[in-house]
Amino acid sequence: MTLLQTGAEGFQVSPSVLVNAAVVLVVAYLFGRFLTSVLSELAERSPRRRITIKLFIPITKFLVYGAATYLVFGPLLRLSSAQLLAVSGLLGAALGFGLRDLFAGVVGGLLLVTERPYQVGDKVEIDGDYGEVTGIGLWATTLTTPDDTVVRVTNASLFTSNVANANDGNPEMMVVVDVAVAPGADIDRATGIVEDALVTSRYVYVDDDHPVVVLVEDETYYRTIRGKAYVADLRDEFAFASDVTERTLAAFEAQGIETPTFPGVGVVDDGDG
């Protein structure tokens, strides 16, 4: 029996082809999971190189699954014109009946590997969801939010949504902390306190390319002191913001720096980088 046949009974595939395809797909899945686990373990053991190592996870998946796809669909390359026409009709019908979104997601996944708007380990916001990229698959990207919620965002969203990358592949990331003070507060002393809280945090990362910046913005009923600084490890984003906020408020209270007392105004951490 040939691998694929067309005739009075229509388009047929020999059982041996189906068995071989199933075996190849199972082996590819298990091998891909094994390589992903190895790379993830290596990445977690080297925080400074974590993002670089995890970059190879989606690339490895695409290579393994791409090879499996070739082995499964390789026989199609040797089909006759009539067989190719039959296969094309089946694929066209499949795409028309619901696989269009899946196909768009796969194309988006290929673009992620080639263009790299983000990679595993980055902190990103996609279509309103913010978190750390913990996986990039053929169809979807997995984010883990600050509340430890796992969100799967289809890769097709690259074509329709903006993507904000807070660290762009670097382990360091800017964190912004806003503190509100009363209009009559001593602004020089207050900014000095905020700056000191930033530079003395155990999470901060400071050098010539990663400075600490403190800005003052006038609002209608209060002033906002905005502190900007980098963390050495992007996973310390919220620990850093909490540390700076807690020590800043304690220093404000100790030195008599007034904060707004009416409801709705206080300390704001917007988490933007």
PDB file of C-alpha atoms in Angstrom:
ATOM      1  CA  MET A   1       0.000   0.000   0.000  1.00  0.00           C
ATOM      2  CA  THR A   2       1.303   3.460  -0.854  1.00  0.00           C
ATOM      3  CA  LEU A   3       1.605   6.139   1.776  1.00  0.00           C
ATOM      4  CA  LEU A   4      -1.250   8.249   0.417  1.00  0.00           C
ATOM      5  CA  GLN A   5      -3.866   7.329  -2.173  1.00  0.00           C
ATOM      6  CA  THR A   6      -6.680   8.960  -4.097  1.00  0.00           C
ATOM      7  CA  GLY A   7      -9.279   7.116  -6.068  1.00  0.00           C
ATOM      8  CA  ALA A   8     -12.873   6.060  -6.091  1.00  0.00           C
ATOM      9  CA  GLU A   9     -12.832   5.853  -2.314  1.00  0.00           C
ATOM     10  CA  GLY A  10     -11.425   9.401  -2.023  1.00  0.00           C
ATOM     11  CA  PHE A  11      -8.329  10.660  -0.292  1.00  0.00           C
ATOM     12  CA  GLN A  12      -6.811   8.040   2.023  1.00  0.00           C
ATOM     13  CA  VAL A  13      -3.791   7.802   4.291  1.00  0.00           C
ATOM     14  CA  SER A  14      -2.212   4.437   5.082  1.00  0.00           C
ATOM     15  CA  PRO A  15      -2.389   3.313   8.732  1.00  0.00           C
ATOM     16  CA  SER A  16       1.405   3.112   8.941  1.00  0.00           C
ATOM     17  CA  VAL A  17       1.676   6.837   8.193  1.00  0.00           C
ATOM     18  CA  LEU A  18      -0.764   7.657  10.990  1.00  0.00           C
ATOM     19  CA  VAL A  19       1.091   5.450  13.489  1.00  0.00           C
ATOM     20  CA  ASN A  20       4.462   6.947  12.547  1.00  0.00           C
ATOM     21  CA  ALA A  21       3.044  10.470  12.816  1.00  0.00           C
ATOM     22  CA  ALA A  22       1.660   9.772  16.292  1.00  0.00           C
ATOM     23  CA  VAL A  23       4.984   8.355  17.472  1.00  0.00           C
ATOM     24  CA  VAL A  24       6.932  11.315  16.092  1.00  0.00           C
ATOM     25  CA  LEU A  25       4.600  13.844  17.734  1.00  0.00           C
ATOM     26  CA  VAL A  26       4.737  12.104  21.129  1.00  0.00           C
ATOM     27  CA  VAL A  27       8.536  11.859  21.032  1.00  0.00           C
ATOM     28  CA  ALA A  28       8.808  15.515  19.974  1.00  0.00           C
ATOM     29  CA  TYR A  29       6.528  16.602  22.824  1.00  0.00           C
ATOM     30  CA  LEU A  30       8.465  14.651  25.457  1.00  0.00           C
ATOM     31  CA  PHE A  31      11.841  15.768  24.103  1.00  0.00           C
ATOM     32  CA  GLY A  32      10.679  19.386  24.002  1.00  0.00           C
ATOM     33  CA  ARG A  33       9.485  19.184  27.615  1.00  0.00           C
ATOM     34  CA  PHE A  34      12.809  17.645  28.679  1.00  0.00           C
ATOM     35  CA  LEU A  35      14.902  20.357  27.005  1.00  0.00           C
ATOM     36  CA  THR A  36      12.638  23.074  28.427  1.00  0.00           C
ATOM     37  CA  SER A  37      13.081  21.698  31.952  1.00  0.00           C
ATOM     38  CA  VAL A  38      16.858  21.545  31.588  1.00  0.00           C
ATOM     39  CA  LEU A  39      17.120  25.099  30.271  1.00  0.00           C
ATOM     40  CA  SER A  40      14.742  26.425  32.950  1.00  0.00           C
ATOM     41  CA  GLU A  41      16.786  24.794  35.712  1.00  0.00           C
ATOM     42  CA  LEU A  42      20.014  26.253  34.327  1.00  0.00           C
ATOM     43  CA  ALA A  43      18.407  29.686  34.050  1.00  0.00           C
ATOM     44  CA  GLU A  44      17.178  29.713  37.654  1.00  0.00           C
ATOM     45  CA  ARG A  45      20.656  28.819  38.888  1.00  0.00           C
ATOM     46  CA  SER A  46      22.158  31.860  37.153  1.00  0.00           C
ATOM     47  CA  PRO A  47      20.030  34.975  37.877  1.00  0.00           C
ATOM     48  CA  ARG A  48      22.255  37.343  35.885  1.00  0.00           C
ATOM     49  CA  ARG A  49      21.980  35.127  32.793  1.00  0.00           C
ATOM     50  CA  ARG A  50      18.437  33.923  33.413  1.00  0.00           C
ATOM     51  CA  ILE A  51      16.784  35.848  30.581  1.00  0.00           C
ATOM     52  CA  THR A  52      19.554  35.027  28.089  1.00  0.00           C
ATOM     53  CA  ILE A  53      19.305  31.298  28.818  1.00  0.00           C
ATOM     54  CA  LYS A  54      15.516  31.329  28.691  1.00  0.00           C
ATOM     55  CA  LEU A  55      15.706  32.957  25.267  1.00  0.00           C
ATOM     56  CA  PHE A  56      16.639  29.524  23.911  1.00  0.00           C
ATOM     57  CA  ILE A  57      13.514  27.830  25.287  1.00  0.00           C
ATOM     58  CA  PRO A  58      11.070  28.981  22.557  1.00  0.00           C
ATOM     59  CA  ILE A  59      13.773  28.585  19.909  1.00  0.00           C
ATOM     60  CA  THR A  60      14.356  25.001  21.044  1.00  0.00           C
ATOM     61  CA  LYS A  61      10.621  24.295  20.976  1.00  0.00           C
ATOM     62  CA  PHE A  62      10.273  25.630  17.456  1.00  0.00           C
ATOM     63  CA  LEU A  63      13.232  23.554  16.239  1.00  0.00           C
ATOM     64  CA  VAL A  64      11.932  20.343  17.835  1.00  0.00           C
ATOM     65  CA  TYR A  65       8.336  20.823  16.727  1.00  0.00           C
ATOM     66  CA  GLY A  66       9.436  22.062  13.310  1.00  0.00           C
ATOM     67  CA  ALA A  67      11.477  18.911  12.775  1.00  0.00           C
ATOM     68  CA  ALA A  68       8.539  16.794  13.923  1.00  0.00           C
ATOM     69  CA  THR A  69       6.214  18.610  11.539  1.00  0.00           C
ATOM     70  CA  TYR A  70       8.585  17.967   8.650  1.00  0.00           C
ATOM     71  CA  LEU A  71       8.813  14.258   9.507  1.00  0.00           C
ATOM     72  CA  VAL A  72       5.033  13.990   9.730  1.00  0.00           C
ATOM     73  CA  PHE A  73       4.172  15.982   6.633  1.00  0.00           C
ATOM     74  CA  GLY A  74       7.272  15.135   4.610  1.00  0.00           C
ATOM     75  CA  PRO A  75       5.418  12.564   2.490  1.00  0.00           C
ATOM     76  CA  LEU A  76       3.173  15.359   1.226  1.00  0.00           C
ATOM     77  CA  LEU A  77       6.147  16.741  -0.685  1.00  0.00           C
ATOM     78  CA  ARG A  78       6.032  13.664  -2.936  1.00  0.00           C
ATOM     79  CA  LEU A  79       2.327  13.746  -3.744  1.00  0.00           C
ATOM     80  CA  SER A  80       0.934  13.833  -7.226  1.00  0.00           C
ATOM     81  CA  SER A  81      -0.945  16.875  -8.512  1.00  0.00           C
ATOM     82  CA  ALA A  82      -4.301  15.260  -7.751  1.00  0.00           C
ATOM     83  CA  GLN A  83      -3.205  14.399  -4.202  1.00  0.00           C
ATOM     84  CA  LEU A  84      -1.842  17.896  -3.581  1.00  0.00           C
ATOM     85  CA  LEU A  85      -5.155  19.331  -4.746  1.00  0.00           C
ATOM     86  CA  ALA A  86      -7.027  17.083  -2.301  1.00  0.00           C
ATOM     87  CA  VAL A  87      -4.740  18.030   0.594  1.00  0.00           C
ATOM     88  CA  SER A  88      -5.039  21.733  -0.251  1.00  0.00           C
ATOM     89  CA  GLY A  89      -8.801  21.410  -0.183  1.00  0.00           C
ATOM     90  CA  LEU A  90      -8.717  19.781   3.246  1.00  0.00           C
ATOM     91  CA  LEU A  91      -6.401  22.461   4.658  1.00  0.00           C
ATOM     92  CA  GLY A  92      -8.492  25.222   3.174  1.00  0.00           C
ATOM     93  CA  ALA A  93     -11.655  23.788   4.683  1.00  0.00           C
ATOM     94  CA  ALA A  94      -9.953  23.386   8.077  1.00  0.00           C
ATOM     95  CA  LEU A  95      -8.782  26.998   8.088  1.00  0.00           C
ATOM     96  CA  GLY A  96     -12.198  28.172   7.028  1.00  0.00           C
ATOM     97  CA  PHE A  97     -13.916  26.236   9.834  1.00  0.00           C
ATOM     98  CA  GLY A  98     -12.072  27.635  12.804  1.00  0.00           C
ATOM     99  CA  LEU A  99      -8.315  27.107  12.462  1.00  0.00           C
ATOM    100  CA  ARG A 100      -7.727  30.617  11.150  1.00  0.00           C
ATOM    101  CA  ASP A 101      -7.064  31.970  14.641  1.00  0.00           C
ATOM    102  CA  LEU A 102      -4.777  29.039  15.399  1.00  0.00           C
ATOM    103  CA  PHE A 103      -2.850  29.697  12.206  1.00  0.00           C
ATOM    104  CA  ALA A 104      -2.529  33.393  13.094  1.00  0.00           C
ATOM    105  CA  GLY A 105      -1.223  32.421  16.530  1.00  0.00           C
ATOM    106  CA  VAL A 106       1.427  30.152  15.009  1.00  0.00           C
ATOM    107  CA  VAL A 107       2.540  32.909  12.628  1.00  0.00           C
ATOM    108  CA  GLY A 108       2.719  35.267  15.608  1.00  0.00           C
ATOM    109  CA  GLY A 109       4.859  32.699  17.422  1.00  0.00           C
ATOM    110  CA  LEU A 110       7.283  32.585  14.495  1.00  0.00           C
ATOM    111  CA  LEU A 111       7.522  36.377  14.584  1.00  0.00           C
ATOM    112  CA  LEU A 112       8.297  36.244  18.308  1.00  0.00           C
ATOM    113  CA  VAL A 113      11.305  34.040  17.613  1.00  0.00           C
ATOM    114  CA  THR A 114      12.613  36.171  14.740  1.00  0.00           C
ATOM    115  CA  GLU A 115      11.721  39.721  15.856  1.00  0.00           C
ATOM    116  CA  ARG A 116      11.875  39.154  19.652  1.00  0.00           C
ATOM    117  CA  PRO A 117       9.641  41.986  20.938  1.00  0.00           C
ATOM    118  CA  TYR A 118       9.888  40.094  24.227  1.00  0.00           C
ATOM    119  CA  GLN A 119      11.357  36.859  25.517  1.00  0.00           C
ATOM    120  CA  VAL A 120      10.900  34.453  28.394  1.00  0.00           C
ATOM    121  CA  GLY A 121      11.723  36.249  31.644  1.00  0.00           C
ATOM    122  CA  ASP A 122      10.716  39.751  30.486  1.00  0.00           C
ATOM    123  CA  LYS A 123       8.116  41.880  32.274  1.00  0.00           C
ATOM    124  CA  VAL A 124       5.551  42.908  29.656  1.00  0.00           C
ATOM    125  CA  GLU A 125       2.045  44.237  29.239  1.00  0.00           C
ATOM    126  CA  ILE A 126       0.036  42.671  26.413  1.00  0.00           C
ATOM    127  CA  ASP A 127      -3.554  43.561  25.696  1.00  0.00           C
ATOM    128  CA  GLY A 128      -4.024  44.922  29.231  1.00  0.00           C
ATOM    129  CA  ASP A 129      -2.369  41.996  31.054  1.00  0.00           C
ATOM    130  CA  TYR A 130       0.913  42.687  32.901  1.00  0.00           C
ATOM    131  CA  GLY A 131       3.333  40.090  34.190  1.00  0.00           C
ATOM    132  CA  GLU A 132       6.467  38.046  33.646  1.00  0.00           C
ATOM    133  CA  VAL A 133       6.691  36.009  30.457  1.00  0.00           C
ATOM    134  CA  THR A 134       7.006  32.426  31.669  1.00  0.00           C
ATOM    135  CA  GLY A 135       6.466  30.634  28.374  1.00  0.00           C
ATOM    136  CA  ILE A 136       6.283  31.230  24.630  1.00  0.00           C
ATOM    137  CA  GLY A 137       4.495  28.493  22.725  1.00  0.00           C
ATOM    138  CA  LEU A 138       3.589  27.904  19.113  1.00  0.00           C
ATOM    139  CA  TRP A 139       0.167  29.487  19.644  1.00  0.00           C
ATOM    140  CA  ALA A 140       0.202  31.510  22.871  1.00  0.00           C
ATOM    141  CA  THR A 141       2.413  33.353  25.349  1.00  0.00           C
ATOM    142  CA  THR A 142       2.059  32.605  29.070  1.00  0.00           C
ATOM    143  CA  LEU A 143       2.251  35.453  31.584  1.00  0.00           C
ATOM    144  CA  THR A 144       2.366  35.223  35.361  1.00  0.00           C
ATOM    145  CA  THR A 145       0.851  38.356  36.897  1.00  0.00           C
ATOM    146  CA  PRO A 146       1.964  39.983  40.189  1.00  0.00           C
ATOM    147  CA  ASP A 147      -1.000  38.209  41.826  1.00  0.00           C
ATOM    148  CA  ASP A 148       0.412  34.857  40.634  1.00  0.00           C
ATOM    149  CA  THR A 149      -2.355  34.432  38.075  1.00  0.00           C
ATOM    150  CA  VAL A 150      -1.390  32.600  34.889  1.00  0.00           C
ATOM    151  CA  VAL A 151      -2.652  34.315  31.733  1.00  0.00           C
ATOM    152  CA  ARG A 152      -2.368  32.902  28.228  1.00  0.00           C
ATOM    153  CA  VAL A 153      -2.290  35.522  25.491  1.00  0.00           C
ATOM    154  CA  THR A 154      -2.546  34.347  21.898  1.00  0.00           C
ATOM    155  CA  ASN A 155       0.487  35.240  19.789  1.00  0.00           C
ATOM    156  CA  ALA A 156      -1.911  36.640  17.202  1.00  0.00           C
ATOM    157  CA  SER A 157      -2.360  39.637  19.539  1.00  0.00           C
ATOM    158  CA  LEU A 158       0.972  40.912  18.169  1.00  0.00           C
ATOM    159  CA  PHE A 159      -0.972  41.996  15.092  1.00  0.00           C
ATOM    160  CA  THR A 160      -3.698  43.851  16.968  1.00  0.00           C
ATOM    161  CA  SER A 161      -2.340  45.050  20.348  1.00  0.00           C
ATOM    162  CA  ASN A 162       0.499  47.172  21.658  1.00  0.00           C
ATOM    163  CA  VAL A 163       3.219  45.352  23.586  1.00  0.00           C
ATOM    164  CA  ALA A 164       5.010  47.206  26.417  1.00  0.00           C
ATOM    165  CA  ASN A 165       8.308  45.655  27.531  1.00  0.00           C
ATOM    166  CA  ALA A 166       9.575  46.963  30.883  1.00  0.00           C
ATOM    167  CA  ASN A 167      13.106  45.561  30.709  1.00  0.00           C
ATOM    168  CA  ASP A 168      13.696  44.609  27.047  1.00  0.00           C
ATOM    169  CA  GLY A 169      15.717  41.498  27.753  1.00  0.00           C
ATOM    170  CA  ASN A 170      17.818  42.948  30.585  1.00  0.00           C
ATOM    171  CA  PRO A 171      17.813  41.635  34.165  1.00  0.00           C
ATOM    172  CA  GLU A 172      17.685  45.240  35.436  1.00  0.00           C
ATOM    173  CA  MET A 173      14.387  47.138  35.294  1.00  0.00           C
ATOM    174  CA  MET A 174      13.223  50.612  36.234  1.00  0.00           C
ATOM    175  CA  VAL A 175      10.651  50.840  39.008  1.00  0.00           C
ATOM    176  CA  VAL A 176       8.628  53.988  39.674  1.00  0.00           C
ATOM    177  CA  VAL A 177       7.329  54.865  43.143  1.00  0.00           C
ATOM    178  CA  ASP A 178       5.003  57.849  43.682  1.00  0.00           C
ATOM    179  CA  VAL A 179       4.525  59.462  47.083  1.00  0.00           C
ATOM    180  CA  ALA A 180       2.040  62.276  47.744  1.00  0.00           C
ATOM    181  CA  VAL A 181       2.812  65.122  50.179  1.00  0.00           C
ATOM    182  CA  ALA A 182       0.742  68.061  51.360  1.00  0.00           C
ATOM    183  CA  PRO A 183       1.091  71.344  49.386  1.00  0.00           C
ATOM    184  CA  GLY A 184       2.782  73.076  52.316  1.00  0.00           C
ATOM    185  CA  ALA A 185       5.270  70.307  53.073  1.00  0.00           C
ATOM    186  CA  ASP A 186       9.015  70.998  52.918  1.00  0.00           C
ATOM    187  CA  ILE A 187       9.559  69.678  49.412  1.00  0.00           C
ATOM    188  CA  ASP A 188      13.369  69.725  49.580  1.00  0.00           C
ATOM    189  CA  ARG A 189      13.443  67.576  52.698  1.00  0.00           C
ATOM    190  CA  ALA A 190      10.773  65.272  51.263  1.00  0.00           C
ATOM    191  CA  THR A 191      12.647  64.702  47.980  1.00  0.00           C
ATOM    192  CA  GLY A 192      15.820  64.067  49.955  1.00  0.00           C
ATOM    193  CA  ILE A 193      14.046  61.396  51.983  1.00  0.00           C
ATOM    194  CA  VAL A 194      12.699  59.699  48.873  1.00  0.00           C
ATOM    195  CA  GLU A 195      16.093  59.738  47.182  1.00  0.00           C
ATOM    196  CA  ASP A 196      17.774  58.301  50.275  1.00  0.00           C
ATOM    197  CA  ALA A 197      15.164  55.526  50.463  1.00  0.00           C
ATOM    198  CA  LEU A 198      15.839  54.661  46.815  1.00  0.00           C
ATOM    199  CA  VAL A 199      19.636  54.538  46.936  1.00  0.00           C
ATOM    200  CA  THR A 200      19.809  52.640  50.235  1.00  0.00           C
ATOM    201  CA  SER A 201      17.369  49.891  49.294  1.00  0.00           C
ATOM    202  CA  ARG A 202      18.951  46.455  49.209  1.00  0.00           C
ATOM    203  CA  TYR A 203      17.262  45.824  45.857  1.00  0.00           C
ATOM    204  CA  VAL A 204      18.514  48.909  44.002  1.00  0.00           C
ATOM    205  CA  TYR A 205      20.966  48.842  41.095  1.00  0.00           C
ATOM    206  CA  VAL A 206      22.852  52.084  40.444  1.00  0.00           C
ATOM    207  CA  ASP A 207      25.625  52.983  37.978  1.00  0.00           C
ATOM    208  CA  ASP A 208      26.253  55.611  35.302  1.00  0.00           C
ATOM    209  CA  ASP A 209      23.734  53.993  32.962  1.00  0.00           C
ATOM    210  CA  HIS A 210      21.167  53.339  35.688  1.00  0.00           C
ATOM    211  CA  PRO A 211      20.807  56.548  37.727  1.00  0.00           C
ATOM    212  CA  VAL A 212      18.339  57.393  40.462  1.00  0.00           C
ATOM    213  CA  VAL A 213      15.942  60.199  39.526  1.00  0.00           C
ATOM    214  CA  VAL A 214      13.502  62.105  41.764  1.00  0.00           C
ATOM    215  CA  LEU A 215      10.881  64.420  40.231  1.00  0.00           C
ATOM    216  CA  VAL A 216       8.197  66.661  41.705  1.00  0.00           C
ATOM    217  CA  GLU A 217       4.788  67.162  40.104  1.00  0.00           C
ATOM    218  CA  ASP A 218       2.187  69.684  41.263  1.00  0.00           C
ATOM    219  CA  GLU A 219      -1.364  68.395  41.486  1.00  0.00           C
ATOM    220  CA  THR A 220      -4.503  70.315  42.414  1.00  0.00           C
ATOM    221  CA  TYR A 221      -4.553  69.479  46.127  1.00  0.00           C
ATOM    222  CA  TYR A 222      -1.162  67.873  46.743  1.00  0.00           C
ATOM    223  CA  ARG A 223       2.303  67.310  45.313  1.00  0.00           C
ATOM    224  CA  THR A 224       3.625  64.046  43.953  1.00  0.00           C
ATOM    225  CA  ILE A 225       7.236  63.045  44.496  1.00  0.00           C
ATOM    226  CA  ARG A 226       8.136  60.472  41.848  1.00  0.00           C
ATOM    227  CA  GLY A 227      11.192  58.319  42.457  1.00  0.00           C
ATOM    228  CA  LYS A 228      12.709  56.318  39.607  1.00  0.00           C
ATOM    229  CA  ALA A 229      15.412  53.699  40.101  1.00  0.00           C
ATOM    230  CA  TYR A 230      16.478  50.312  38.781  1.00  0.00           C
ATOM    231  CA  VAL A 231      16.392  46.950  40.497  1.00  0.00           C
ATOM    232  CA  ALA A 232      19.212  44.476  39.918  1.00  0.00           C
ATOM    233  CA  ASP A 233      16.691  41.678  39.339  1.00  0.00           C
ATOM    234  CA  LEU A 234      13.342  42.497  37.752  1.00  0.00           C
ATOM    235  CA  ARG A 235      11.634  39.968  40.016  1.00  0.00           C
ATOM    236  CA  ASP A 236      12.342  42.362  42.903  1.00  0.00           C
ATOM    237  CA  GLU A 237      10.105  45.027  41.319  1.00  0.00           C
ATOM    238  CA  PHE A 238       7.364  44.994  43.946  1.00  0.00           C
ATOM    239  CA  ALA A 239       9.627  44.164  46.886  1.00  0.00           C
ATOM    240  CA  PHE A 240      11.672  47.251  45.991  1.00  0.00           C
ATOM    241  CA  ALA A 241       8.597  49.487  45.680  1.00  0.00           C
ATOM    242  CA  SER A 242       7.261  48.240  49.021  1.00  0.00           C
ATOM    243  CA  ASP A 243      10.626  48.724  50.745  1.00  0.00           C
ATOM    244  CA  VAL A 244      11.029  52.291  49.464  1.00  0.00           C
ATOM    245  CA  THR A 245       7.435  53.196  50.301  1.00  0.00           C
ATOM    246  CA  GLU A 246       7.578  51.834  53.843  1.00  0.00           C
ATOM    247  CA  ARG A 247      10.844  53.565  54.746  1.00  0.00           C
ATOM    248  CA  THR A 248       9.793  56.824  53.074  1.00  0.00           C
ATOM    249  CA  LEU A 249       6.548  57.051  55.057  1.00  0.00           C
ATOM    250  CA  ALA A 250       8.364  56.201  58.282  1.00  0.00           C
ATOM    251  CA  ALA A 251      10.882  58.992  57.627  1.00  0.00           C
ATOM    252  CA  PHE A 252       8.076  61.429  56.731  1.00  0.00           C
ATOM    253  CA  GLU A 253       6.401  60.742  60.050  1.00  0.00           C
ATOM    254  CA  ALA A 254       9.658  61.006  62.006  1.00  0.00           C
ATOM    255  CA  GLN A 255      10.594  64.338  60.395  1.00  0.00           C
ATOM    256  CA  GLY A 256       7.127  65.880  60.343  1.00  0.00           C
ATOM    257  CA  ILE A 257       6.600  65.816  56.572  1.00  0.00           C
ATOM    258  CA  GLU A 258       2.869  66.198  56.032  1.00  0.00           C
ATOM    259  CA  THR A 259       0.989  63.932  53.651  1.00  0.00           C
ATOM    260  CA  PRO A 260      -2.521  64.572  52.260  1.00  0.00           C
ATOM    261  CA  THR A 261      -5.206  63.704  54.776  1.00  0.00           C
ATOM    262  CA  PHE A 262      -8.327  63.668  52.611  1.00  0.00           C
ATOM    263  CA  PRO A 263      -9.544  60.324  51.231  1.00  0.00           C
ATOM    264  CA  GLY A 264      -8.319  59.010  47.909  1.00  0.00           C
ATOM    265  CA  VAL A 265      -4.819  60.462  47.984  1.00  0.00           C
ATOM    266  CA  GLY A 266      -1.763  58.712  49.306  1.00  0.00           C
ATOM    267  CA  VAL A 267       1.046  56.536  48.069  1.00  0.00           C
ATOM    268  CA  VAL A 268       0.772  55.147  44.596  1.00  0.00           C
ATOM    269  CA  ASP A 269       3.030  52.499  43.025  1.00  0.00           C
ATOM    270  CA  ASP A 270       2.157  52.250  39.367  1.00  0.00           C
ATOM    271  CA  GLY A 271       4.749  49.552  38.652  1.00  0.00           C
ATOM    272  CA  ASP A 272       5.710  51.067  35.304  1.00  0.00           C
ATOM    273  CA  GLY A 273       9.241  50.731  34.034  1.00  0.00           C
TER     274      GLY A 273
END
